[in-house]
PDB file of C-alpha atoms in Angstrom:
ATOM      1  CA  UNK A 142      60.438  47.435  52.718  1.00 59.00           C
ATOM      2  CA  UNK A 143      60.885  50.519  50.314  1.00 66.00           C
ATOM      3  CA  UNK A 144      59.035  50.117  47.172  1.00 79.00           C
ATOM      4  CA  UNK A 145      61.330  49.817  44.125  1.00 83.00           C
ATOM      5  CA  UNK A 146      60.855  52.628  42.139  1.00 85.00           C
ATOM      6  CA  UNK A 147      59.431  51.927  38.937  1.00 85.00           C
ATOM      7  CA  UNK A 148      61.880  53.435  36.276  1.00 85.00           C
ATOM      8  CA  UNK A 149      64.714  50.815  38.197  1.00 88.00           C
ATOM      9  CA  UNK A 150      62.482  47.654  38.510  1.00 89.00           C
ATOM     10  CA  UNK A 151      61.928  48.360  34.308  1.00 89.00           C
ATOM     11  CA  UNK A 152      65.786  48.949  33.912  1.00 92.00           C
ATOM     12  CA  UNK A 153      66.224  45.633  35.988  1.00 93.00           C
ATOM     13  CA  UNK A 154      63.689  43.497  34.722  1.00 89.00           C
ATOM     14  CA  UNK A 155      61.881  43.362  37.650  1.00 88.00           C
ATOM     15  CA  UNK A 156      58.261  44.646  36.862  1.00 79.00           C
ATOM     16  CA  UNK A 157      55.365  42.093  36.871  1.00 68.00           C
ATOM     17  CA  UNK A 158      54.982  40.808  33.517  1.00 61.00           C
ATOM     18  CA  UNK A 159      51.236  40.698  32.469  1.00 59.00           C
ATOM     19  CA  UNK A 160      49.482  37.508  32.866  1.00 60.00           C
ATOM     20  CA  UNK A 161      46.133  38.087  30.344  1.00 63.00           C
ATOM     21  CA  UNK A 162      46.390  37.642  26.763  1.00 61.00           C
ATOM     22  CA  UNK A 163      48.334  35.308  24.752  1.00 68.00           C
ATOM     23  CA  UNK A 164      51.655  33.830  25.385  1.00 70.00           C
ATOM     24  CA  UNK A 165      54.292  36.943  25.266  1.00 68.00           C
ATOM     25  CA  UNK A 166      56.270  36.449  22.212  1.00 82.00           C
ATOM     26  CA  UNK A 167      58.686  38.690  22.634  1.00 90.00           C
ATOM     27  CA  UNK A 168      60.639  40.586  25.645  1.00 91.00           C
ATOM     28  CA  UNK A 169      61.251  44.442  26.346  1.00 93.00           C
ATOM     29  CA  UNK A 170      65.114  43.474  25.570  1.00 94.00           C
ATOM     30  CA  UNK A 171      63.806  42.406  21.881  1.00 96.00           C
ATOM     31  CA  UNK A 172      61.964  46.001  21.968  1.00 96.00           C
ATOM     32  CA  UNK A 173      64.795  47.571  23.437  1.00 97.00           C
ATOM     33  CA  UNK A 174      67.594  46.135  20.942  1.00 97.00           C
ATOM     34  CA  UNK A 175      65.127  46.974  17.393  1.00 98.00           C
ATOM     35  CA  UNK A 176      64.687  50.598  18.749  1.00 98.00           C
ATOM     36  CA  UNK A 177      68.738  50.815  19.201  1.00 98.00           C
ATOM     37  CA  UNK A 178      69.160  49.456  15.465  1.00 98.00           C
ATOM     38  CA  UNK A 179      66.778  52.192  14.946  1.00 98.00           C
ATOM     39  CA  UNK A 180      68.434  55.265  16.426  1.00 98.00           C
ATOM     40  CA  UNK A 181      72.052  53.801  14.837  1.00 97.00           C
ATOM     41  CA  UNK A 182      70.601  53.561  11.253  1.00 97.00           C
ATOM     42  CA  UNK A 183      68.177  56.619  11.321  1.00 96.00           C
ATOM     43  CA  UNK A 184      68.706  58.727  14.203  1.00 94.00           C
ATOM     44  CA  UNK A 185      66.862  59.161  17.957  1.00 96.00           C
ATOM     45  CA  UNK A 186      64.079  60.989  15.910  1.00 95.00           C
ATOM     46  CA  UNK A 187      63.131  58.263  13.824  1.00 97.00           C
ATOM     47  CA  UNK A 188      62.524  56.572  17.118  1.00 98.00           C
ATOM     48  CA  UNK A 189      58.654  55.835  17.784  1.00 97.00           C
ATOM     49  CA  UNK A 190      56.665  52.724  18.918  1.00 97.00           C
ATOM     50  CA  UNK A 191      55.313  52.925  15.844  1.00 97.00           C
ATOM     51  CA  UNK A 192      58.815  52.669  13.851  1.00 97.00           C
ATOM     52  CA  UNK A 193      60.152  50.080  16.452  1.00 97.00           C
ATOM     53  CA  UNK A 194      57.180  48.160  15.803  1.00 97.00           C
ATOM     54  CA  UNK A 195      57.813  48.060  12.084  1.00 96.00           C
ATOM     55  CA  UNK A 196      61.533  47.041  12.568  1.00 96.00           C
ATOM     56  CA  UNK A 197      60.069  43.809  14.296  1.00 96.00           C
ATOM     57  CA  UNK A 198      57.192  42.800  12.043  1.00 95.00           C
ATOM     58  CA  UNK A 199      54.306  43.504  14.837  1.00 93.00           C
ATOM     59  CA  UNK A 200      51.319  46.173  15.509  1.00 93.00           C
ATOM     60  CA  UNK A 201      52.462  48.917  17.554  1.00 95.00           C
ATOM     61  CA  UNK A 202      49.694  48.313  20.104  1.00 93.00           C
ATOM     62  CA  UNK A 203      51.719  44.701  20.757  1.00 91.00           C
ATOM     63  CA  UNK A 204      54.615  46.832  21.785  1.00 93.00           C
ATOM     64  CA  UNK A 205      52.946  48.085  24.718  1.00 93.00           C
ATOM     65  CA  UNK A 206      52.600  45.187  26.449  1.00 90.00           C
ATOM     66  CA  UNK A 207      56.607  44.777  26.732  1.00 92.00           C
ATOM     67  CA  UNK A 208      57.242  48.614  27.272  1.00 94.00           C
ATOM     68  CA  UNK A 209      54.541  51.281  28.304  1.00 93.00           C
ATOM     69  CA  UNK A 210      56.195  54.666  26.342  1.00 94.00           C
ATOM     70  CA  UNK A 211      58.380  56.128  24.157  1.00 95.00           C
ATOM     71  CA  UNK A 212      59.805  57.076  28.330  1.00 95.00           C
ATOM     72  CA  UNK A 213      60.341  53.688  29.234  1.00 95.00           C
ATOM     73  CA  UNK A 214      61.655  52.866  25.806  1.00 97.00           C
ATOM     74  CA  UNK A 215      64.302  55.771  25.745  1.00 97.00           C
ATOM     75  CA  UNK A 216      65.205  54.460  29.623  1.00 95.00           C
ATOM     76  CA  UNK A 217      65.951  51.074  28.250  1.00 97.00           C
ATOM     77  CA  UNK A 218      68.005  52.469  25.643  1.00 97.00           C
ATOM     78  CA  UNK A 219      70.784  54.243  27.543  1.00 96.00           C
ATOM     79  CA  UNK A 220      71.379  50.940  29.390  1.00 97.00           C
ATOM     80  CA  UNK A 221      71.539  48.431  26.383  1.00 97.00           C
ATOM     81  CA  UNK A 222      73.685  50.717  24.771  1.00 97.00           C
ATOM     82  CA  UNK A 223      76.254  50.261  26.415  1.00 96.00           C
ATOM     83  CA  UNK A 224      79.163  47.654  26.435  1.00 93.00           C
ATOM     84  CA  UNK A 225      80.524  46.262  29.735  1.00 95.00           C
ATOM     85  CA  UNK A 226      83.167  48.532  31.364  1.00 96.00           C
ATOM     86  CA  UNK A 227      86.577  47.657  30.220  1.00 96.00           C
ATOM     87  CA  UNK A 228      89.090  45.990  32.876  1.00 97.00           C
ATOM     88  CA  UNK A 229      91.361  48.327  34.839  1.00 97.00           C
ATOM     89  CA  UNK A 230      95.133  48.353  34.080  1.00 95.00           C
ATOM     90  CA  UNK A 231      97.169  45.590  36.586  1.00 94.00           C
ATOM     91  CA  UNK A 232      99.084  48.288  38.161  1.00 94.00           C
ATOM     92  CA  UNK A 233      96.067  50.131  39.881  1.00 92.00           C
ATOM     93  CA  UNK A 234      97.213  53.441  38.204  1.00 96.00           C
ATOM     94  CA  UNK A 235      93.925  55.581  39.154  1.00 97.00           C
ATOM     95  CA  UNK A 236      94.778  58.060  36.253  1.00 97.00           C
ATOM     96  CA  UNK A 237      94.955  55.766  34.249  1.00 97.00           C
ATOM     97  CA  UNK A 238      92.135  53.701  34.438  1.00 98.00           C
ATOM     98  CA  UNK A 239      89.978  56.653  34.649  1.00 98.00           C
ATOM     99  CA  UNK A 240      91.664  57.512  31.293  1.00 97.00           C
ATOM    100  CA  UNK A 241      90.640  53.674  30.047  1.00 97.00           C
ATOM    101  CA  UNK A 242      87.260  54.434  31.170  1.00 97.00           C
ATOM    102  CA  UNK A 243      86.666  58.129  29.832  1.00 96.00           C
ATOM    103  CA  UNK A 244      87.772  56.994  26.284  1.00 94.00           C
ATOM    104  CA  UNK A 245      85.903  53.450  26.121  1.00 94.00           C
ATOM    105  CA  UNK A 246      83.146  56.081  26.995  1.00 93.00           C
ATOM    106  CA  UNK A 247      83.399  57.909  23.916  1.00 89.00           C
ATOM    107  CA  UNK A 248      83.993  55.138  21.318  1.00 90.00           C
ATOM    108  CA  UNK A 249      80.185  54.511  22.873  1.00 90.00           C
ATOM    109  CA  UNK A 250      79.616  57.781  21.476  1.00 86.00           C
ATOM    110  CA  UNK A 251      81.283  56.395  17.834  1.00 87.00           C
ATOM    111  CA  UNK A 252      79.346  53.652  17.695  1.00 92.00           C
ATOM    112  CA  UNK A 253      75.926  55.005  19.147  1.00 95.00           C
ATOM    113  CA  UNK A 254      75.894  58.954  17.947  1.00 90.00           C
ATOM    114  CA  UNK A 255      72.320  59.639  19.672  1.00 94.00           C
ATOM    115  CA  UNK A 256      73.065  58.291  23.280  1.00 94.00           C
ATOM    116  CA  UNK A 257      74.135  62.068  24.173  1.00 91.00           C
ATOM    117  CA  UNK A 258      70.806  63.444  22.730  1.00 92.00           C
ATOM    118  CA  UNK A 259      69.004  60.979  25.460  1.00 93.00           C
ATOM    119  CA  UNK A 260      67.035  63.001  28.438  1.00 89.00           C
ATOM    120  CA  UNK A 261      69.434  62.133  31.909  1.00 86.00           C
ATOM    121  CA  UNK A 262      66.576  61.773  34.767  1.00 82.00           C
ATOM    122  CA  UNK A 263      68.422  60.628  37.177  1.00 84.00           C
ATOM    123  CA  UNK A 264      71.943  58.793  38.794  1.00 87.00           C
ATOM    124  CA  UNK A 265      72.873  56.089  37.585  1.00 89.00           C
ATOM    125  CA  UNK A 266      70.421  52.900  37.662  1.00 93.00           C
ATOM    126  CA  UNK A 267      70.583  50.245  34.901  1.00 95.00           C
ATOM    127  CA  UNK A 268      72.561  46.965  35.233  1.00 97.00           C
ATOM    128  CA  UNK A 269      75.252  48.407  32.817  1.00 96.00           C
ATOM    129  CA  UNK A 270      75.498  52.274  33.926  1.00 96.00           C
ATOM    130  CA  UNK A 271      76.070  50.718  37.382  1.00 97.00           C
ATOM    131  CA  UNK A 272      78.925  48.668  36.332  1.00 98.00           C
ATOM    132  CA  UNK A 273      80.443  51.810  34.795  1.00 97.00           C
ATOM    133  CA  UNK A 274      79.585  53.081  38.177  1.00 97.00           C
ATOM    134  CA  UNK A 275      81.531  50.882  39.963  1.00 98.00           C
ATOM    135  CA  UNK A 276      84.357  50.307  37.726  1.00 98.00           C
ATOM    136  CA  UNK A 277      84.819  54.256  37.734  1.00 98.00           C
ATOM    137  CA  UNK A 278      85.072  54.087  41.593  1.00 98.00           C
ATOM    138  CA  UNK A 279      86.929  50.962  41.936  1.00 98.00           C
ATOM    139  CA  UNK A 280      89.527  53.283  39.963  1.00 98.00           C
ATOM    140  CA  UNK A 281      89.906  55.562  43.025  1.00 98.00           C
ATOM    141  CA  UNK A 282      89.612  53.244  45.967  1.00 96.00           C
ATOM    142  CA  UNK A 283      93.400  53.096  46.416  1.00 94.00           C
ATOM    143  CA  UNK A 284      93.475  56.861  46.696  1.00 96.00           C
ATOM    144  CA  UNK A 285      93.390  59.256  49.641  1.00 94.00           C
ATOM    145  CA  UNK A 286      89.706  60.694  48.510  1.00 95.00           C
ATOM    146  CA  UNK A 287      87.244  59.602  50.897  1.00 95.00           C
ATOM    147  CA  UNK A 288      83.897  58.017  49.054  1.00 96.00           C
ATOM    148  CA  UNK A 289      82.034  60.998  49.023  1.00 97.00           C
ATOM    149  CA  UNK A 290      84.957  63.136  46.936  1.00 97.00           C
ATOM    150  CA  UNK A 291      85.359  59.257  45.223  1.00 97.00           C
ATOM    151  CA  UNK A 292      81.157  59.744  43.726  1.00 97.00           C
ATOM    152  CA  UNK A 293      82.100  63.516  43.633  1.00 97.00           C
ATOM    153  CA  UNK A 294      84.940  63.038  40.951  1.00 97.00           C
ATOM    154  CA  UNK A 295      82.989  60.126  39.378  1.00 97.00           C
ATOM    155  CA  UNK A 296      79.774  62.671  38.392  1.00 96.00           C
ATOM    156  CA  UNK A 297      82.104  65.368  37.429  1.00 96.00           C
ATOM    157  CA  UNK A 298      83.817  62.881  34.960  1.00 96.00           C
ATOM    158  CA  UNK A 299      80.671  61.973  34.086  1.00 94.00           C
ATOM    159  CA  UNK A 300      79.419  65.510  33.508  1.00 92.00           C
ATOM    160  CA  UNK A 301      82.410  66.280  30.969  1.00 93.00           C
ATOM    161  CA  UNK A 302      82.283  63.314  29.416  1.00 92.00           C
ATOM    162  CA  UNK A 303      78.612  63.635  28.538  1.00 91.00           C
ATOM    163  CA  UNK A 304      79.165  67.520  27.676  1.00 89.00           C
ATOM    164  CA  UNK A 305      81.672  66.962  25.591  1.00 86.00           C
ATOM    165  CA  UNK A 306      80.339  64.057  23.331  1.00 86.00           C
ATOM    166  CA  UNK A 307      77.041  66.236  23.093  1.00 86.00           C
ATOM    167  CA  UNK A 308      79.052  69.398  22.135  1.00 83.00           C
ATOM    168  CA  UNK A 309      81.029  67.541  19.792  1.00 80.00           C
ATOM    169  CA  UNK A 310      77.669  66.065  18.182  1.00 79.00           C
ATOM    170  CA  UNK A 311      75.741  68.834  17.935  1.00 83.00           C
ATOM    171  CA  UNK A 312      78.899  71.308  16.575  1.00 80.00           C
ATOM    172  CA  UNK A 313      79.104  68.008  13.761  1.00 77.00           C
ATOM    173  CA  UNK A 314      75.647  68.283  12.772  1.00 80.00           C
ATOM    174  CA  UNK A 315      75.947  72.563  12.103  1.00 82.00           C
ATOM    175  CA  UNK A 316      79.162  71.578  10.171  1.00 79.00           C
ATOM    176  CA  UNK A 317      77.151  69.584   7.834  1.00 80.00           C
ATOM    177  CA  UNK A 318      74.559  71.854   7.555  1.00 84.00           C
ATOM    178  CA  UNK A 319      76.613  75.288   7.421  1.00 83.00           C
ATOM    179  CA  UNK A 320      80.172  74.588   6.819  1.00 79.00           C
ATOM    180  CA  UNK A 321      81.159  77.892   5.752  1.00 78.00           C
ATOM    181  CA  UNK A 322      79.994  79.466   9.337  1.00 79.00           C
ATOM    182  CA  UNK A 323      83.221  77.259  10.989  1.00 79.00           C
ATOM    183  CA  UNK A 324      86.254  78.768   8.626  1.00 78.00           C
ATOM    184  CA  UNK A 325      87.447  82.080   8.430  1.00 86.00           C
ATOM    185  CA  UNK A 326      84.052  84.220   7.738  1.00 87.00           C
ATOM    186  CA  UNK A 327      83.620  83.345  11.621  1.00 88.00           C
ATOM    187  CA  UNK A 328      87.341  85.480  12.375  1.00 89.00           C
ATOM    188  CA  UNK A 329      86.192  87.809  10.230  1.00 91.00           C
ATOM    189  CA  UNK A 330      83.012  88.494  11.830  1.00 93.00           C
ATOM    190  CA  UNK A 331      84.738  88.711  14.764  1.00 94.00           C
ATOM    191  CA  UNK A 332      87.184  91.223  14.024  1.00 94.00           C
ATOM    192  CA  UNK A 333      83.961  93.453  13.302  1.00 95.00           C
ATOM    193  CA  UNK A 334      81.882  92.683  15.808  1.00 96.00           C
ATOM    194  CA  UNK A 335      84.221  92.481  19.014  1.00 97.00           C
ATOM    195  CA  UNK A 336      84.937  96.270  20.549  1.00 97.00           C
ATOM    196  CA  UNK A 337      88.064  95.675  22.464  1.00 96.00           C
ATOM    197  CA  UNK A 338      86.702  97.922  25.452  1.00 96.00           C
ATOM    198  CA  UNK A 339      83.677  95.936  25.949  1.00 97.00           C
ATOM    199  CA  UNK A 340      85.162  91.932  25.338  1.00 97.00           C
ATOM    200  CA  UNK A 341      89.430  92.681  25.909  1.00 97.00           C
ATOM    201  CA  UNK A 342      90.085  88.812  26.078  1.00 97.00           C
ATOM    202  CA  UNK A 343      87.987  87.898  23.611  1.00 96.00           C
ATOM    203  CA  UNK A 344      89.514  90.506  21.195  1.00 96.00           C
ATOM    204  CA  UNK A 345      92.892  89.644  22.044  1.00 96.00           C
ATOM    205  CA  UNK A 346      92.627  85.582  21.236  1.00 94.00           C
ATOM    206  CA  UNK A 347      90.815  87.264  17.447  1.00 94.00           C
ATOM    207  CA  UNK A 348      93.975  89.515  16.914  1.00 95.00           C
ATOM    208  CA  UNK A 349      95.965  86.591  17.980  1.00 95.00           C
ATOM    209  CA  UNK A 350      94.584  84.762  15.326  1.00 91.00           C
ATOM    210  CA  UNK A 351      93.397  81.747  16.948  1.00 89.00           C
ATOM    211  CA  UNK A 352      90.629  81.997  14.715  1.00 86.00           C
ATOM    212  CA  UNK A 353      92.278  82.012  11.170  1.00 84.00           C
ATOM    213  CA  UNK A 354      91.636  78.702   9.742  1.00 79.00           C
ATOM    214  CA  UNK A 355      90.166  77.147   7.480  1.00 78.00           C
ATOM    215  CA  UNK A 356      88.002  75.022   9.479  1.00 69.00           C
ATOM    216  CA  UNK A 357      86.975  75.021  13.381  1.00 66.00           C
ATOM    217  CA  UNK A 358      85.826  71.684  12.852  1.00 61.00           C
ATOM    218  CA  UNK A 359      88.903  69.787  13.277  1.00 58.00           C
ATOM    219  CA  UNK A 360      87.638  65.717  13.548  1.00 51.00           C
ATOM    220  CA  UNK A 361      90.937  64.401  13.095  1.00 47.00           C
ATOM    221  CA  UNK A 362      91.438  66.261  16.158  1.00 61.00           C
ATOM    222  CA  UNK A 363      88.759  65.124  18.274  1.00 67.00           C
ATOM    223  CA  UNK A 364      91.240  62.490  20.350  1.00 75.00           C
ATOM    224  CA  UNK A 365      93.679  64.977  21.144  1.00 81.00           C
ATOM    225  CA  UNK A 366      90.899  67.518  22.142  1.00 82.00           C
ATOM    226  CA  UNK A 367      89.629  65.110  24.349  1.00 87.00           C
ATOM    227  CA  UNK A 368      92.951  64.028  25.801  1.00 90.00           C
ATOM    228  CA  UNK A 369      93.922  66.813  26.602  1.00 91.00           C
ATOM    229  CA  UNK A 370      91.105  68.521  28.157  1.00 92.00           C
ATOM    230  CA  UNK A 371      90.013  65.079  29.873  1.00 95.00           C
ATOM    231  CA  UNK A 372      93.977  65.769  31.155  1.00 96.00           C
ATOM    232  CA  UNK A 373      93.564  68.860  32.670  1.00 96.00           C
ATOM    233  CA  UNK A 374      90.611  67.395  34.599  1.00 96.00           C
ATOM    234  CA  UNK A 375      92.395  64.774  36.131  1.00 97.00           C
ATOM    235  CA  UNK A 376      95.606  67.136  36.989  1.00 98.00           C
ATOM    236  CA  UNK A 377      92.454  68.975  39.417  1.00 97.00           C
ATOM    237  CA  UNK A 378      91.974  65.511  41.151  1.00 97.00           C
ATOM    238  CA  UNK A 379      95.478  65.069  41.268  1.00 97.00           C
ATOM    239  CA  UNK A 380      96.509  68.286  42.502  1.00 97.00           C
ATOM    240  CA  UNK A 381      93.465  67.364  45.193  1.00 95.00           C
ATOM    241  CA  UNK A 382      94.625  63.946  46.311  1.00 95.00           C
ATOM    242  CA  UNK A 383      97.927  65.832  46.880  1.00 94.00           C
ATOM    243  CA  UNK A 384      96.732  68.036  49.218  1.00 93.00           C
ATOM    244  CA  UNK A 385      94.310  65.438  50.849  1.00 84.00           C
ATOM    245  CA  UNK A 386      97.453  62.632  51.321  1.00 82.00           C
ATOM    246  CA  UNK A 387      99.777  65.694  52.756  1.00 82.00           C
ATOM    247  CA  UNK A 388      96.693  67.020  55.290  1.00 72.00           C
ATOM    248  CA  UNK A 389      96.656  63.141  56.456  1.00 71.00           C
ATOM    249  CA  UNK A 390     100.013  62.685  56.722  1.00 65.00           C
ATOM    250  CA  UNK A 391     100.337  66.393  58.730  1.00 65.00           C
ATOM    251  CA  UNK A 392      97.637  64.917  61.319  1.00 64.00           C
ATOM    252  CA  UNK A 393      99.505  61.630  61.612  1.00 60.00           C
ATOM    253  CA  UNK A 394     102.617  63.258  62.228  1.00 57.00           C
ATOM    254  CA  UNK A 395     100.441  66.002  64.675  1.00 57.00           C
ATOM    255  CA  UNK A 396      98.859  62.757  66.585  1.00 58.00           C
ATOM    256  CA  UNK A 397     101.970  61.532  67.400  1.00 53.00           C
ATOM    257  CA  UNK A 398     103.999  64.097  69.320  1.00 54.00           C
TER     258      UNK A 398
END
C-alpha cells in the first residue's frame, strides 16, 4: 500500500498523535481555528506560532506538539476556512450551479480576506476543498464533457476564481494606501506616456476615455465585475459542450447508416 503523503494524512487527521508527555489538551483543530481568528482580526502576517499561542493562553513550544510549522499551520488553514459547499439548484442547471458555487466562493473571500494570500502547493486535498471538489463536478456530470474536460473546467474555474479574489485584494490594499494613483492622474499619465505607434490599442481605450474617472476602484462594483467576467467564462464551456454534444450526435447519426 502507497504511503499517505504527509501534508493529506495532517489535512485528514490521520497522523500518529504523540504518545510521550502529558495528556494532549488540546487538538490541531483548536490550533487551527485560534490562528484563523488570527488572520480575520489582524491579517495572515500577524500569523506566527508564537501569536497563535498567545490567542490560546499556552507556550508556543506546546503548539508544536499539535502542528509541526507555520507550513502545516497555513495547510490547515485553507481547509477550516472554508464552509461546506452550498447545495446545487433542483433543476440540474450546470451554469447555474457553477454560478452558486463561484459566488459562495467569494463571500469566503468576504469573510476570510487572507485565504487568497495563502501559498497553493498542490490539488485539492482537505476534507472541505474536496467537497468543493466534488460539488463543482457533480455540477457537470449531466453534460456532454467527458471527466477529464469535467476536472479541466473545474481548475480553470478554480484558477479565476482564485485570481480574481487575489487581484481584487491586493488592488484594495494600494487603494488604501495610494488612492490618488486609481482616479484620473492615472489617464493623465497615460495620455503622456502612451506613443500611439508603439501601444495603438492601448492608446485608443485612453483617448476613448475609459480611463476618466474618478476612481478605478469601483467596490460597489465588485459583483457585477465578477458576474460578468465569471459569465464570459462559462459562455467558453458552453460554446464547448455545444460543439462536443453536436460531434456526438454527428457520430451517432455516422454509426448508423
Amino acid at each position: 500500500m502507497t504511503e499517505m503523503p504527509a501534508d493529506i494524512a495532517l489535512l485528514w487527521g490521520l497522523r500518529e498523535a504523540p504518545r510521550r508527555g502529558r495528556r494532549p489538551t488540546l487538538t490541531a483543530a483548536d490550533v487551527t481555528k485560534a490562528a484563523i481568528a488570527v488572520a480575520d482580526a489582524e491579517g495572515l502576517g500577524a500569523v506566527s506560532m508564537a501569536r497563535v499561542a498567545a490567542e490560546l493562553g499556552n507556550s508556543t513550544m506546546a503548539l508544536y506538539r499539535y502542528v509541526k510549522s507555520k507550513d502545516e499551520l497555513l495547510t490547515l488553514m485553507s481547509d477550516a476556512a472554508l464552509d461546506d459547499p452550498p447545495e446545487l439548484p433542483a433543476d440540474g442547471d450546470w451554469r447555474a450551479g457553477i454560478t452558486l458555487l463561484a459566488r459562495s466562493m467569494l463571500d469566503v473571500w468576504r469573510r476570510h480576506p487572507w485565504y487568497v494570500q495563502l501559498p497553493v502547493n498542490g490539488p485539492p486535498a482537505g476534507p472541505r476543498n474536496l467537497q468543493w471538489f466534488d460539488r463543482l463536478l457533480s455540477a457537470l456530470a449531466d453534460t456532454p464533457l467527458d471527466e477529464g474536460e469535467q476536472v479541466g473546467v473545474v481548475m480553470g474555474l478554480l484558477t479565476f476564481v482564485h485570481g480574481e479574489m487575489r487581484l481584487r485584494s491586493e488592488l484594495a490594499a494600494g487603494y488604501r494606501n495610494n488612492p490618488e494613483s486609481f482616479g484620473r492622474a492615472y489617464a493623465a499619465a497615460l495620455r503622456r506616456l502612451v506613443d500611439p505607434r508603439e501601444m495603438p490599442a492601448l492608446r485608443r481605450i485612453v483617448d476613448a476615455g475609459v480611463f476618466d474617472v474618478d476612481s478605478l476602484h469601483d467596490e460597489p462594483d465588485l459583483d457585477a465585475d465578477f458576474t460578468a467576467t465569471l459569465n464570459r467564462y462559462l459562455d467558453g464551456v458552453a460554446a464547448h459542450m455545444a460543439r462536443r454534444a453536436q460531434g456526438r450526435s454527428q457520430s451517432m447519426g455516422g454509426n448508423s447508416r
